[in-house]
Amino acid sequence: MQNHQAEALPANPFDSGNSLLAPPPEPMTSPAVPPASPRPEDSGGTGGEKRERCGLALAPNTETSSDDLEQLPAKRIKLEEPLKSSPNSDLNHTATDTPATERKKGVAPIKAEFLISVPGCKDARDIRPAADDDAAEATLGSAEPGIRKKRGKAKGQNTNRDFGSSRDEKGLCSSRANYPEFSPKECQFGEKCKFEHDLRKYLTNYKRADLTTFDGKCPIWSTKGKCGSGWKCRFVGSHMREQVTEDGRKELVLIENESRKDEKMSGSPDMELNTVNNVSTVQKMSLSRKKMQTPKADAYNNWLEKNAQEFGKIYKSGRDNDNDCKIEMTDKTSKPSQETLDNRAAYTEPPFLPSEKRRVYFGAETPVLAPLTTQGNLPFRRLCVALGAQVTYSEMAMSLPLITGQKSEWALVRAHECEISPPKYKPQGIVNTAYDNSRDLKFGAQIAAAKPWQALKATEILTELCPKLRVIDMNCGCPIDMIFRQGAGSALLDREAKLEKMLRGMNAVSKEVPITVKIRMGTADNKPTAHKLVDRLMYGGVGAKDFDEGPAGVAAITLHGRSRQQRYTRSADWEYISECAALIKRMNERKDEVTDTAKEADARLQAPNEKMYFLGNGDCYSHVDYFNHLEHANVDSVMIARGALIKPWIFEEIEQGQYLDKSATERLALVEQYVRYGLDCWGSDEVGVGLTRRFLLEWLSFTHRYVPLGLLEYLPPKINDRPPAFRGRNELETLLGSDNYKDWIKISEMFLGPAHKDFRFEPKHKSNSYEIEAEG
């Protein structure tokens, strides 16, 4: 697929003179709003509201003075003002008692007055192409060889996406980046340095002009009193000045906002304000050079290998291998045979037992944000926590890159300080006195591994370098082909013995951090195996039972109600989740009865709570879905993934117990808040602005799928319903619902200005690009 800059399009998406908003449809009789730029004062939390109040379209490059805005024609349509043909958007009128049409399965029930006709479609209710949510999990697709692509709307995934780059024409040397013009730090490369040393030349010739969004003030400097990007900041004009020295020379200096400057600001470039689990460059180098030792992981892995050899001798042809268990269990009430006793005598004990774990809690008041590839970054998690998420997870980190100190992988486990506060705790019934809510955290790390030694080493290193972790979660549900072929992710669902070893070893080396696991129903469609795996993780496999090793010590299990093969072709199977929940409940209740009281397993081998928690995952899109799953599936809590990406205020709905019909203004304010968090996380220099724009566009590829409640004929909304072509109650709402990625770029320009000339963005799903590929 060609990127959008290479197309022969009549309109340049970055040209301020060309509007990317599609012309109004036939039913819309009101004139379109002409492009205009926001006021310079439109910043902070009121930026989106002022844009709508002034009736502005979305071309950020057109300069318009505040005097011009005051003299806008009185008849100009306000973006927040309902269109003449639009009904009252009050939620009382959202679901009618006598709807004109029946609800069609798989189609969002949008009211007829909001539907628009599309050229080439006979029915206005023809739906958009299905969003490829396998792409949301970064699933790698493959096209069939030898197939000629015909003209028509592109489908499938965009593989090997290229985002270009966002960099200064010539970078400023780090020895000058945060220092006064006449007092720079000495450059270790001297004249051989490839970066610019002349500050004025850099600002004049190589750095792009300052951004005028956020009232031209650096959001980081305004909040913290100091900007870490220094002279590279795209808002540097707001925190610099020219002063006259004693000898009469004019010197450029950076200024600090002392009234807002945080006393905790660290001078180290590796340690950042308001974030935790920051791993220094020195520590990453130590990992890459194999200087950091993992004595516990090494000792336990050696025991696992020796133990496997012993099991081979003991069980001979019927040993407990990685494929499945071939040994039938003996009657639990009968006495062990002499052969079993001899085997136990020859058995080698593990080198050490797990440490006592910190107690965790999952309940109705703790909705969980799922680990999300690409979109589950720190700014998005921070936004969800502000909206009510009580538990968060990092993006899935691969164990081997963590062990070798790769910078990109360690960035995934960094968390914001809001994620280390305790989750809500309102226990009902019997109170777990061992649980200390003040010691609990919101943030956990998720890892994936193909071999036990990788999982063990990564766990020991994580607990050593990242002190702020609620849990370490093992991913056994990732369907990505590349991960599956390596033997990680959902491939572990068919290797139960191997998975048990990994979890048991992780539990042994994780210090006080509990271990959890996320699984799917199974690998093959219509052949669920999760209930067998749950049984094994609760009691241990045959080898563990014969040698009294006890359970694997898992604190919680999360079950995604889909198989790997199924992906997102059908809805999640909450009936099966309910069956597994009932199984775990029975196991928790009779745990004491099953345990051999004559030789009860050490308490350190048990789950770190009085019971094993069980969470469900799949298709949760509203507070109604959430509480239905708690009541009917009897899960302890629900993990929310796509529902949070499409409408992150789902956590607000859960907390308030009602639908929230967010206006276009409020939704735009969330976009603005995300941009602020993004700049705070990745920096306000050219690179940071580019990263913020890229991940904002990734998020907008989900948010555009939200259909406002005021447009629906029926409630509740369903996450898998696809909407026909529709218009919103105002032009901003229409734009936010656009599935054309060029409109997403336009939204990003409202807060980040025009994109860099080398920046490129291709949506994960080809149908969002509106491109036609030639035959051949």
Coordinates of N, CA and C in Angstrom, one line a residue, residues 31 142 154 157 175 321 341 350 355 372 402 417 421 455 487 492 578 661:
P31 N -25.6 25.0 5.9 CA -24.3 25.1 5.2 C -23.2 24.6 6.0
S142 N -1.2 -12.2 6.4 CA -0.5 -12.6 5.2 C -1.4 -12.7 4.0
A154 N -10.1 -1.2 -0.3 CA -9.1 -2.1 0.2 C -9.6 -2.7 1.5
Q157 N -5.3 -6.0 6.6 CA -4.4 -5.2 7.4 C -3.3 -4.6 6.6
S175 N 25.1 18.6 24.5 CA 25.9 19.5 25.4 C 25.4 20.9 25.4
N321 N 4.7 -35.1 30.3 CA 5.5 -34.3 29.4 C 4.7 -33.0 29.1
L341 N 6.0 -44.0 47.2 CA 6.9 -43.6 48.3 C 8.4 -43.6 47.9
P350 N 13.0 -28.5 45.5 CA 13.5 -27.3 44.9 C 14.5 -26.5 45.7
S355 N 8.9 -16.5 48.4 CA 8.7 -15.6 49.5 C 7.2 -15.3 49.7
L372 N -2.8 -3.7 26.5 CA -3.2 -3.4 25.1 C -1.9 -3.1 24.3
L402 N 13.8 -7.9 27.4 CA 14.0 -7.3 28.8 C 15.3 -7.8 29.4
E417 N 2.9 8.1 38.3 CA 2.7 8.0 39.7 C 1.2 7.8 40.1
S421 N -1.0 4.4 43.2 CA -1.9 4.6 44.3 C -2.8 3.4 44.5
A455 N 11.3 -16.7 31.2 CA 10.3 -16.2 32.2 C 10.9 -15.9 33.6
G487 N 6.5 -20.2 20.4 CA 6.1 -21.0 21.6 C 5.6 -20.2 22.7
L492 N 1.2 -21.6 24.7 CA 1.4 -22.2 26.0 C 0.1 -22.9 26.5
S578 N -18.5 -18.2 32.5 CA -19.3 -18.5 33.7 C -19.1 -19.9 34.2
D661 N -23.7 10.3 27.8 CA -23.7 10.7 26.4 C -22.7 11.9 26.3

